[in-house]
Coordinates of N, CA and C in Angstrom, one line a residue:
Chain F
N1 N -41.8 -83.0 24.0 CA -42.0 -83.8 22.9 C -40.4 -84.3 23.5
A2 N -40.1 -85.5 23.6 CA -39.2 -86.0 24.2 C -38.2 -86.9 22.9
G3 N -38.8 -87.8 22.0 CA -39.1 -88.7 21.5 C -37.2 -89.7 21.7
V4 N -36.7 -90.1 21.2 CA -35.7 -91.1 21.5 C -34.7 -90.4 23.3
T5 N -34.9 -91.1 23.5 CA -33.9 -90.7 24.6 C -33.0 -92.1 25.2
Q6 N -31.9 -91.5 25.5 CA -30.5 -91.8 25.7 C -29.7 -91.7 27.1
T7 N -29.3 -92.8 27.8 CA -28.4 -92.4 29.0 C -27.2 -93.0 28.9
P8 N -26.0 -93.4 29.6 CA -25.9 -92.0 29.6 C -25.5 -91.3 28.2
K9 N -24.6 -90.3 28.3 CA -24.2 -89.8 27.1 C -22.9 -89.8 26.8
F10 N -22.0 -90.0 27.4 CA -20.5 -90.3 27.9 C -20.3 -91.4 28.9
Q11 N -18.9 -92.9 28.7 CA -19.1 -93.4 29.8 C -17.8 -94.4 29.7
V12 N -17.1 -94.5 30.2 CA -15.8 -94.5 30.4 C -16.0 -96.3 31.4
L13 N -15.9 -97.4 30.8 CA -15.3 -98.6 31.5 C -13.8 -99.9 31.3
K14 N -13.9 -100.2 31.7 CA -12.5 -101.2 32.2 C -13.1 -102.1 31.5
T15 N -12.0 -103.0 31.1 CA -12.0 -104.1 30.6 C -12.8 -104.8 31.7
G16 N -14.0 -105.5 31.3 CA -14.9 -106.6 31.7 C -15.2 -106.4 32.8
Q17 N -15.6 -104.8 32.5 CA -16.8 -104.5 33.9 C -18.0 -104.7 32.6
S18 N -18.9 -104.8 33.7 CA -20.6 -104.8 32.8 C -21.4 -103.1 33.1
M19 N -22.7 -103.1 31.7 CA -23.3 -101.9 32.7 C -24.2 -102.1 31.4
T20 N -24.9 -101.3 31.6 CA -26.5 -101.0 30.6 C -26.6 -99.7 29.8
L21 N -27.0 -99.9 28.7 CA -27.0 -98.0 27.9 C -28.2 -98.1 27.9
Q22 N -29.2 -97.1 27.9 CA -30.6 -97.1 28.4 C -30.9 -96.6 27.2
C23 N -32.3 -96.6 26.7 CA -32.8 -96.0 25.4 C -34.9 -96.1 26.0
A24 N -35.3 -94.9 25.4 CA -36.3 -94.9 25.9 C -37.5 -94.4 24.8
Q25 N -38.2 -94.3 24.3 CA -38.7 -93.3 23.2 C -40.7 -93.4 24.0
D26 N -40.9 -92.5 23.3 CA -42.3 -91.6 24.1 C -43.4 -92.2 23.0
M27 N -43.0 -92.4 22.0 CA -43.8 -92.2 20.5 C -44.8 -93.9 20.2
N28 N -44.7 -94.4 21.0 CA -45.5 -95.7 21.3 C -44.7 -96.4 19.7
H29 N -43.2 -96.6 19.8 CA -42.9 -97.4 18.6 C -43.1 -98.9 18.6
E30 N -43.7 -99.4 17.8 CA -43.5 -101.2 17.5 C -41.7 -101.6 17.7
Y31 N -41.1 -101.2 16.8 CA -39.8 -101.0 16.5 C -38.7 -100.5 16.5
M32 N -37.5 -100.6 17.4 CA -36.7 -100.3 18.1 C -35.2 -101.3 18.1
S33 N -34.0 -100.1 17.5 CA -32.7 -101.2 17.6 C -31.6 -100.4 18.1
W34 N -30.7 -101.0 17.8 CA -28.9 -100.3 18.7 C -28.4 -100.6 17.9
Y35 N -27.5 -99.8 17.5 CA -26.4 -99.1 16.2 C -25.5 -98.5 16.9
R36 N -23.9 -99.2 16.1 CA -22.9 -98.6 16.8 C -22.4 -98.0 15.5
Q37 N -21.8 -96.6 15.3 CA -21.1 -95.8 14.8 C -19.9 -96.2 14.5
D38 N -19.1 -96.6 13.7 CA -17.4 -96.7 13.8 C -16.9 -95.8 12.7
P39 N -15.7 -95.6 13.2 CA -15.0 -94.6 11.8 C -15.0 -94.8 10.6
G40 N -15.6 -94.9 9.6 CA -15.6 -96.0 8.4 C -15.9 -96.9 8.0
M41 N -17.0 -97.8 9.1 CA -17.8 -98.0 8.9 C -19.3 -98.1 9.1
G42 N -19.7 -96.8 9.2 CA -21.1 -96.2 9.2 C -21.4 -96.6 10.6
L43 N -23.2 -97.3 10.6 CA -23.8 -97.7 11.8 C -23.7 -99.0 11.2
R44 N -23.7 -100.1 11.6 CA -23.8 -101.5 12.1 C -25.2 -101.8 13.1
L45 N -25.7 -102.8 12.9 CA -27.1 -103.0 13.6 C -26.7 -103.9 14.7
I46 N -26.7 -104.2 15.9 CA -26.4 -105.0 16.9 C -27.7 -105.6 17.3
H47 N -28.8 -105.0 17.4 CA -29.9 -105.9 18.2 C -31.2 -104.6 18.1
Y48 N -32.4 -105.8 17.5 CA -33.4 -105.0 16.8 C -34.8 -105.9 17.7
S49 N -35.9 -104.9 17.8 CA -37.0 -105.3 18.0 C -38.3 -105.2 17.6
V50 N -39.4 -106.1 17.6 CA -40.3 -104.7 16.6 C -41.6 -104.9 17.4
G51 N -41.4 -105.2 18.7 CA -41.8 -105.2 20.3 C -42.0 -105.5 21.5
A52 N -43.0 -105.3 22.4 CA -42.4 -105.8 24.0 C -42.2 -107.6 23.6
G53 N -41.2 -108.3 24.1 CA -41.1 -109.7 24.1 C -40.7 -110.5 23.2
I54 N -40.0 -109.4 22.1 CA -39.6 -110.2 21.1 C -38.1 -109.0 20.4
T55 N -37.0 -109.7 20.5 CA -35.9 -109.3 19.9 C -35.1 -110.6 19.0
D56 N -34.2 -109.9 18.5 CA -33.6 -110.7 16.9 C -32.0 -109.5 17.2
Q57 N -31.4 -110.7 16.8 CA -30.2 -109.8 16.2 C -29.7 -109.5 14.9
G58 N -28.7 -108.3 15.2 CA -28.4 -108.0 14.1 C -27.1 -108.3 13.3
E59 N -25.8 -107.2 12.9 CA -25.1 -107.9 12.5 C -24.2 -108.0 12.8
V60 N -23.7 -107.9 14.5 CA -23.1 -107.0 15.6 C -23.5 -107.7 16.2
P61 N -24.1 -108.9 16.9 CA -25.3 -108.8 18.3 C -24.0 -109.4 19.6
N62 N -22.1 -110.1 18.8 CA -21.7 -111.1 19.8 C -21.2 -109.6 20.7
G63 N -21.3 -110.3 22.6 CA -20.7 -109.3 23.6 C -22.0 -107.9 24.0
Y64 N -23.4 -108.2 23.3 CA -24.5 -107.4 23.9 C -25.7 -108.3 24.0
N65 N -26.6 -107.7 24.8 CA -27.9 -108.0 25.3 C -28.8 -107.3 25.4
V66 N -30.1 -107.5 24.6 CA -30.8 -106.7 24.9 C -32.3 -107.5 25.5
S67 N -33.3 -107.2 25.7 CA -34.5 -106.8 26.1 C -35.4 -106.0 26.1
R68 N -37.0 -106.5 25.9 CA -37.9 -105.4 25.4 C -39.0 -105.8 26.2
S69 N -39.0 -105.6 27.7 CA -40.0 -105.8 28.8 C -41.1 -105.2 28.1
T70 N -40.6 -103.7 27.9 CA -42.3 -102.7 27.1 C -42.0 -102.1 26.4
T71 N -42.7 -101.5 25.6 CA -42.8 -100.6 24.3 C -41.1 -99.7 24.6
E72 N -41.6 -98.9 25.9 CA -40.8 -97.6 25.6 C -39.2 -98.3 25.8
D73 N -39.1 -99.6 26.3 CA -37.9 -99.6 27.0 C -37.1 -100.1 26.2
F74 N -35.9 -100.2 25.6 CA -35.0 -101.0 24.7 C -33.5 -101.1 25.4
P75 N -33.0 -101.0 26.4 CA -32.0 -101.4 27.1 C -30.7 -102.0 26.1
L76 N -29.0 -101.7 26.0 CA -28.5 -102.5 26.0 C -27.6 -103.1 26.6
R77 N -27.6 -104.2 26.8 CA -26.0 -104.9 28.1 C -25.0 -104.8 26.9
L78 N -24.0 -104.9 28.1 CA -22.8 -105.5 27.8 C -22.0 -105.9 29.0
L79 N -21.9 -107.4 28.7 CA -21.8 -108.0 29.9 C -20.3 -108.4 30.2
S80 N -19.4 -107.7 29.4 CA -18.2 -108.2 30.1 C -17.3 -107.2 29.0
A81 N -17.3 -105.8 29.2 CA -16.6 -105.0 28.4 C -15.5 -105.2 27.4
A82 N -15.1 -105.2 26.6 CA -14.0 -105.2 25.8 C -13.5 -103.9 24.7
P83 N -12.3 -103.6 24.3 CA -12.1 -102.5 24.1 C -12.2 -102.8 22.2
S84 N -12.3 -103.7 22.0 CA -13.6 -103.3 20.8 C -14.5 -102.8 20.5
Q85 N -15.3 -102.8 22.2 CA -16.3 -102.5 22.0 C -16.4 -100.6 22.2
T86 N -15.8 -100.5 22.1 CA -15.0 -98.5 22.3 C -15.9 -98.2 21.2
S87 N -17.2 -97.6 21.2 CA -17.9 -96.6 19.8 C -19.2 -96.1 20.3
V88 N -19.3 -95.3 19.5 CA -20.7 -94.4 19.7 C -21.8 -95.0 19.1
Y89 N -23.2 -94.8 20.3 CA -23.9 -95.5 20.4 C -25.5 -95.9 20.7
F90 N -26.5 -96.0 19.2 CA -27.5 -95.0 18.9 C -28.3 -96.3 19.2
C91 N -29.8 -95.5 19.6 CA -30.6 -96.4 19.8 C -31.4 -95.7 18.6
A92 N -32.4 -96.2 18.1 CA -33.4 -95.7 16.9 C -34.8 -96.4 17.1
S93 N -36.0 -95.6 16.9 CA -37.1 -96.2 17.0 C -38.1 -96.2 15.7
S94 N -39.5 -96.7 15.5 CA -40.0 -96.1 13.8 C -41.5 -97.1 14.5
S95 N -42.4 -96.7 14.0 CA -43.1 -97.7 13.7 C -42.9 -98.7 12.7
V96 N -44.2 -99.7 12.6 CA -43.3 -100.7 12.1 C -44.3 -100.4 10.8
A97 N -45.2 -99.6 10.5 CA -46.1 -99.0 9.3 C -45.1 -98.9 7.8
Y98 N -45.4 -99.6 6.9 CA -44.2 -99.4 5.7 C -43.9 -98.2 4.9
N99 N -42.6 -98.3 5.1 CA -41.0 -97.6 4.6 C -41.2 -95.9 6.0
S100 N -41.5 -96.2 7.2 CA -41.2 -95.7 8.3 C -39.9 -95.3 8.2
P101 N -39.5 -94.0 8.8 CA -38.5 -93.3 8.8 C -38.0 -93.9 10.3
L102 N -36.6 -93.7 10.8 CA -36.1 -94.2 12.2 C -36.1 -92.9 12.6
H103 N -36.1 -92.7 14.3 CA -35.8 -91.8 14.4 C -34.9 -92.4 15.6
F104 N -33.9 -91.2 15.7 CA -32.9 -92.0 16.3 C -32.5 -91.0 17.6
G105 N -31.6 -91.3 19.0 CA -31.8 -90.8 20.3 C -30.3 -90.2 19.7
N106 N -29.4 -89.7 21.0 CA -28.4 -88.7 20.4 C -27.2 -89.6 20.7
G107 N -26.9 -90.5 21.2 CA -25.6 -90.9 21.7 C -25.4 -91.7 22.9
T108 N -24.3 -92.4 22.7 CA -23.8 -92.3 23.5 C -22.4 -93.0 23.4
R109 N -21.5 -92.2 23.9 CA -19.9 -92.5 23.6 C -19.7 -93.6 24.4
L110 N -18.7 -94.2 24.3 CA -18.2 -95.3 25.1 C -17.1 -95.7 24.4
T111 N -16.7 -95.8 26.1 CA -14.5 -95.9 25.5 C -14.1 -96.9 26.4
V112 N -14.3 -98.1 25.9 CA -13.7 -99.5 27.2 C -11.9 -99.2 27.4
T113 N -11.2 -99.0 28.5 CA -10.2 -99.6 28.5 C -9.2 -100.2 28.8
Chain B
A1 N -27.3 -111.1 -0.8 CA -26.6 -109.7 0.9 C -26.7 -108.6 0.6
Q2 N -27.5 -107.6 1.7 CA -28.1 -106.2 1.3 C -26.6 -105.8 1.5
R3 N -26.3 -104.6 1.1 CA -24.9 -103.8 1.1 C -25.5 -102.7 0.9
V4 N -24.6 -101.0 1.3 CA -24.8 -100.1 0.6 C -23.3 -99.2 1.1
T5 N -23.0 -99.3 -0.6 CA -22.1 -98.7 -1.0 C -21.9 -97.2 -0.7
Q6 N -20.6 -96.2 0.0 CA -20.5 -94.7 -0.1 C -19.6 -94.7 -0.1
P7 N -18.9 -95.0 -1.8 CA -17.6 -94.5 -1.7 C -16.6 -93.4 -1.5
E8 N -17.2 -92.5 -1.2 CA -16.0 -91.3 -0.6 C -16.4 -91.1 0.6
K9 N -15.3 -90.8 1.3 CA -15.3 -91.0 2.8 C -15.2 -89.2 3.0
L10 N -15.0 -88.3 2.5 CA -14.9 -86.9 2.4 C -14.7 -86.4 1.3
L11 N -15.2 -85.4 1.0 CA -15.8 -84.6 -0.1 C -15.9 -83.2 0.3
S12 N -15.4 -82.2 -0.7 CA -15.5 -81.1 -0.5 C -15.1 -79.9 -1.7
V13 N -16.3 -79.1 -1.1 CA -16.6 -78.6 -2.4 C -16.7 -77.0 -2.1
F14 N -16.7 -76.2 -2.8 CA -16.8 -74.7 -2.2 C -18.4 -74.9 -2.5
K15 N -18.5 -73.0 -2.0 CA -20.2 -73.1 -1.3 C -20.6 -71.9 -3.2
G16 N -21.3 -72.7 -2.9 CA -21.7 -72.6 -4.2 C -22.0 -73.3 -5.3
A17 N -20.9 -74.6 -5.1 CA -20.5 -75.3 -5.7 C -21.6 -76.6 -6.3
P18 N -21.9 -77.0 -7.8 CA -22.4 -78.3 -7.2 C -21.9 -79.6 -6.1
V19 N -23.0 -80.1 -5.4 CA -22.7 -81.0 -5.0 C -23.3 -82.8 -5.6
E20 N -22.3 -83.9 -5.2 CA -23.1 -84.8 -5.7 C -22.9 -86.1 -4.4
L21 N -23.4 -86.3 -3.7 CA -23.1 -87.8 -2.6 C -23.3 -89.0 -3.1
K22 N -22.1 -89.3 -3.5 CA -22.7 -91.3 -4.7 C -23.2 -92.2 -3.7
C23 N -24.1 -93.0 -3.8 CA -24.3 -94.4 -3.1 C -25.2 -95.3 -4.1
N24 N -24.5 -95.9 -3.4 CA -24.8 -98.0 -4.1 C -25.2 -98.9 -3.8
Y25 N -26.2 -99.7 -4.2 CA -26.7 -100.4 -3.0 C -26.9 -101.8 -4.3
S26 N -27.0 -102.8 -3.4 CA -27.2 -104.4 -3.8 C -28.2 -104.6 -2.5
Y27 N -29.1 -105.2 -3.7 CA -30.1 -106.3 -2.8 C -31.4 -106.6 -4.0
S28 N -31.2 -107.9 -3.3 CA -32.5 -109.2 -4.4 C -33.3 -108.6 -3.3
G29 N -34.5 -107.5 -4.6 CA -35.8 -107.2 -3.9 C -36.1 -105.5 -4.6
S30 N -36.5 -105.1 -3.9 CA -36.9 -104.1 -4.2 C -36.7 -102.9 -3.1
P31 N -35.7 -102.7 -2.5 CA -36.1 -101.9 -1.6 C -36.4 -100.6 -1.8
E32 N -36.1 -99.8 -0.3 CA -36.3 -98.4 -0.4 C -35.3 -98.1 0.5
L33 N -35.2 -96.8 -0.3 CA -33.8 -96.4 0.0 C -34.0 -94.5 0.8
F34 N -33.3 -94.2 1.5 CA -33.5 -92.9 2.5 C -32.0 -92.0 2.7
W35 N -32.0 -91.4 2.6 CA -30.6 -90.2 3.1 C -30.8 -90.2 4.5
Y36 N -29.5 -90.0 5.4 CA -30.0 -89.5 6.8 C -29.0 -88.5 6.8
V37 N -28.9 -87.6 7.9 CA -27.7 -86.7 7.6 C -27.5 -86.3 9.2
Q38 N -26.5 -86.2 9.6 CA -26.0 -85.9 11.2 C -25.6 -85.0 10.8
Y39 N -26.1 -83.2 12.1 CA -24.9 -82.5 12.2 C -23.9 -82.7 13.0
S40 N -23.1 -81.5 12.6 CA -22.0 -81.9 14.2 C -22.5 -81.5 15.5
R41 N -22.8 -82.5 16.1 CA -23.1 -82.6 17.6 C -25.0 -83.1 18.0
Q42 N -25.3 -83.2 16.8 CA -26.4 -83.1 16.7 C -26.9 -84.7 16.4
R43 N -28.2 -85.8 16.3 CA -28.6 -86.6 16.8 C -28.5 -86.3 14.9
L44 N -28.8 -88.1 14.2 CA -28.4 -88.5 13.1 C -30.4 -88.1 12.5
Q45 N -31.1 -87.4 11.2 CA -32.2 -87.6 11.6 C -32.0 -87.1 9.7
L46 N -34.0 -87.8 9.1 CA -34.2 -88.0 8.1 C -34.2 -86.9 7.4
L47 N -33.0 -87.2 5.7 CA -32.8 -85.8 4.9 C -34.1 -85.7 3.9
L48 N -33.9 -87.3 3.7 CA -35.1 -87.4 2.5 C -35.2 -89.1 2.0
R49 N -36.4 -89.6 1.4 CA -36.2 -90.7 1.2 C -36.7 -91.1 0.0
H50 N -36.8 -92.2 -1.3 CA -37.1 -92.3 -2.2 C -38.7 -92.1 -3.2
I51 N -39.1 -92.9 -2.3 CA -40.6 -93.3 -2.4 C -41.6 -91.4 -2.4
S52 N -40.6 -90.6 -1.8 CA -41.6 -89.1 -1.3 C -41.4 -88.7 -2.7
R53 N -40.1 -88.5 -3.4 CA -39.9 -87.8 -4.2 C -39.7 -86.5 -4.2
E54 N -39.2 -85.9 -3.1 CA -39.3 -84.6 -2.2 C -37.7 -84.3 -2.4
S55 N -37.7 -82.5 -1.9 CA -36.4 -82.1 -2.3 C -36.7 -81.5 -0.9
I56 N -35.7 -81.7 -0.4 CA -35.4 -81.3 1.0 C -34.5 -80.4 1.1
K57 N -34.5 -79.2 1.4 CA -33.2 -77.9 2.0 C -32.4 -78.2 0.1
G58 N -32.8 -78.2 -0.9 CA -32.7 -78.1 -1.9 C -31.9 -80.0 -2.7
F59 N -31.6 -80.3 -1.4 CA -30.7 -82.3 -2.1 C -32.0 -82.4 -2.8
T60 N -31.9 -83.2 -3.6 CA -32.7 -84.5 -4.2 C -31.6 -86.0 -4.4
A61 N -32.5 -86.4 -4.7 CA -31.9 -88.2 -4.8 C -33.2 -89.1 -5.6
D62 N -32.3 -89.7 -6.9 CA -33.1 -90.1 -7.7 C -32.6 -91.5 -8.1
L63 N -33.6 -92.4 -7.9 CA -33.4 -94.0 -7.2 C -33.6 -94.3 -8.8
N64 N -32.0 -95.4 -9.2 CA -31.5 -95.7 -10.3 C -31.7 -97.1 -10.4
K65 N -32.5 -98.0 -10.2 CA -32.5 -99.3 -10.7 C -31.8 -100.1 -11.1
G66 N -31.3 -99.3 -12.6 CA -31.0 -100.2 -13.5 C -29.1 -100.0 -12.7
E67 N -28.7 -98.8 -13.0 CA -27.2 -98.4 -11.5 C -27.2 -98.9 -10.5
T68 N -28.2 -99.3 -9.2 CA -28.6 -99.6 -8.6 C -27.8 -98.6 -7.4
S69 N -28.5 -97.1 -7.8 CA -27.4 -96.2 -7.7 C -29.1 -95.1 -6.9
F70 N -28.5 -94.6 -5.8 CA -29.1 -93.5 -5.1 C -28.9 -92.1 -4.7
H71 N -28.4 -91.5 -5.8 CA -27.2 -90.2 -5.5 C -27.8 -89.2 -4.9
L72 N -27.0 -88.2 -4.2 CA -27.7 -87.6 -3.4 C -27.4 -86.3 -3.8
K73 N -28.0 -85.0 -4.8 CA -27.9 -83.5 -5.2 C -27.7 -82.7 -4.9
K74 N -27.4 -81.6 -4.5 CA -27.5 -80.4 -4.7 C -27.0 -79.6 -5.7
P75 N -28.2 -78.5 -6.0 CA -27.5 -77.3 -7.3 C -26.0 -76.2 -6.8
F76 N -26.5 -76.0 -5.5 CA -25.4 -75.1 -5.1 C -25.3 -75.4 -3.6
A77 N -24.5 -75.7 -3.2 CA -23.4 -76.3 -2.0 C -23.7 -74.9 -1.0
Q78 N -24.5 -75.0 0.4 CA -24.0 -73.5 1.1 C -23.2 -74.4 2.3
E79 N -22.6 -73.5 3.3 CA -21.7 -74.1 4.5 C -22.6 -74.5 5.2
E80 N -23.7 -74.6 5.3 CA -24.6 -75.2 6.4 C -25.0 -76.8 6.2
D81 N -24.8 -77.2 4.8 CA -24.7 -78.5 4.4 C -23.9 -79.2 5.1
S82 N -22.4 -78.8 5.5 CA -21.4 -79.4 5.7 C -21.8 -80.7 7.1
A83 N -21.8 -81.3 7.0 CA -22.3 -83.1 8.1 C -21.8 -84.2 7.5
M84 N -22.0 -84.9 8.1 CA -22.1 -86.4 7.7 C -23.1 -86.7 7.6
Y85 N -22.9 -87.6 5.7 CA -24.5 -88.3 4.9 C -23.9 -89.5 5.3
Y86 N -25.4 -90.1 5.1 CA -25.3 -91.8 5.3 C -26.5 -92.1 4.5
C87 N -26.3 -93.0 3.3 CA -27.3 -93.8 2.7 C -28.1 -94.8 3.0
A88 N -29.1 -95.1 3.5 CA -29.7 -96.3 4.2 C -30.5 -96.8 3.5
L89 N -31.2 -98.4 3.5 CA -31.6 -99.7 2.4 C -32.3 -99.8 3.6
V90 N -33.4 -100.2 3.2 CA -34.3 -101.5 4.5 C -35.3 -102.2 3.3
G91 N -35.1 -103.3 3.4 CA -35.3 -104.5 2.9 C -37.4 -104.0 3.2
V92 N -38.3 -103.9 1.7 CA -39.5 -104.4 2.4 C -40.2 -105.4 3.1
V93 N -39.4 -106.6 3.3 CA -39.6 -107.8 4.4 C -38.6 -107.3 4.8
G94 N -39.1 -107.4 6.4 CA -38.1 -107.0 7.3 C -38.2 -106.2 8.2
F95 N -39.4 -105.7 8.9 CA -39.6 -104.8 10.1 C -38.4 -103.8 10.0
N96 N -38.5 -103.0 9.1 CA -37.8 -102.0 9.4 C -36.1 -102.1 9.5
K97 N -35.4 -102.8 9.0 CA -34.3 -103.3 9.5 C -33.4 -102.8 8.5
F98 N -32.9 -101.6 8.4 CA -32.0 -100.3 8.3 C -30.7 -101.3 7.9
Y99 N -30.2 -100.7 6.7 CA -28.8 -101.1 6.9 C -28.1 -100.1 6.2
F100 N -26.4 -99.8 6.8 CA -26.9 -97.9 6.6 C -25.0 -98.1 5.8
G101 N -24.6 -97.2 4.9 CA -23.1 -97.4 4.2 C -22.3 -96.9 5.2
S102 N -21.4 -96.3 4.9 CA -20.6 -95.8 6.2 C -20.1 -94.4 5.9
G103 N -21.6 -93.9 5.2 CA -21.1 -92.1 5.3 C -20.2 -91.3 4.7
T104 N -20.7 -90.4 4.4 CA -19.9 -89.3 3.5 C -19.9 -87.7 4.3
K105 N -18.7 -87.6 4.4 CA -18.5 -86.4 5.1 C -18.4 -85.5 3.9
L106 N -19.4 -84.4 4.4 CA -19.0 -83.0 3.0 C -19.0 -81.9 4.2
N107 N -18.3 -81.5 3.0 CA -17.2 -80.7 3.9 C -17.3 -79.0 3.1
V108 N -18.1 -78.0 3.1 CA -18.6 -77.2 2.4 C -18.1 -75.6 2.7
K109 N -16.7 -75.3 2.1 CA -16.2 -74.3 2.4 C -16.5 -72.9 1.2
P110 N -15.8 -71.7 2.6 CA -16.5 -70.9 2.2 C -16.0 -70.1 1.5

């Protein structure tokens, strides 16, 4: 009963490096999303997807790319990491049925130096 | 524009005391409201949602459309309630696009 799985749990990057945060879900959820969690700012939506091949921007998309080639996977790419992207990142998924709750992964703690 | 406000960053109470975590929202429509909780070193999980009108772990929340509030209440706090609590809103139209408040850290002292 895996639910939403995120890897890695921790990552340290140097400014300018690129990396991909992985997210997979095994609940056949159509909707997947990425949030960043910063002190005093709560959770802010980065990107989301309502199905394979469909993605859209959230509140804070700059500096991040996503793709959705399968229902199960929704990777988040940082093309050129900046210190401002130091944060905890959460992937979440849900059914698109009305009022369906979000299911969260365990998070990835990213530090950019 | 949609917005969720949790005015308290930290709320400290003694065990057995009543708890009220405040949440106010703005949304031009009829939103659905949720409370999520994050215990130490655990993932965020759903606590309750207003449409269910349920009580989970002794917590309740009533949607007040006039005051645009969805405060979370518990009559007698327990130490295990210590956690981070997030109020969240999802518009009826928007494919489950959730908007979260900044969170309130509840600390229940023995």
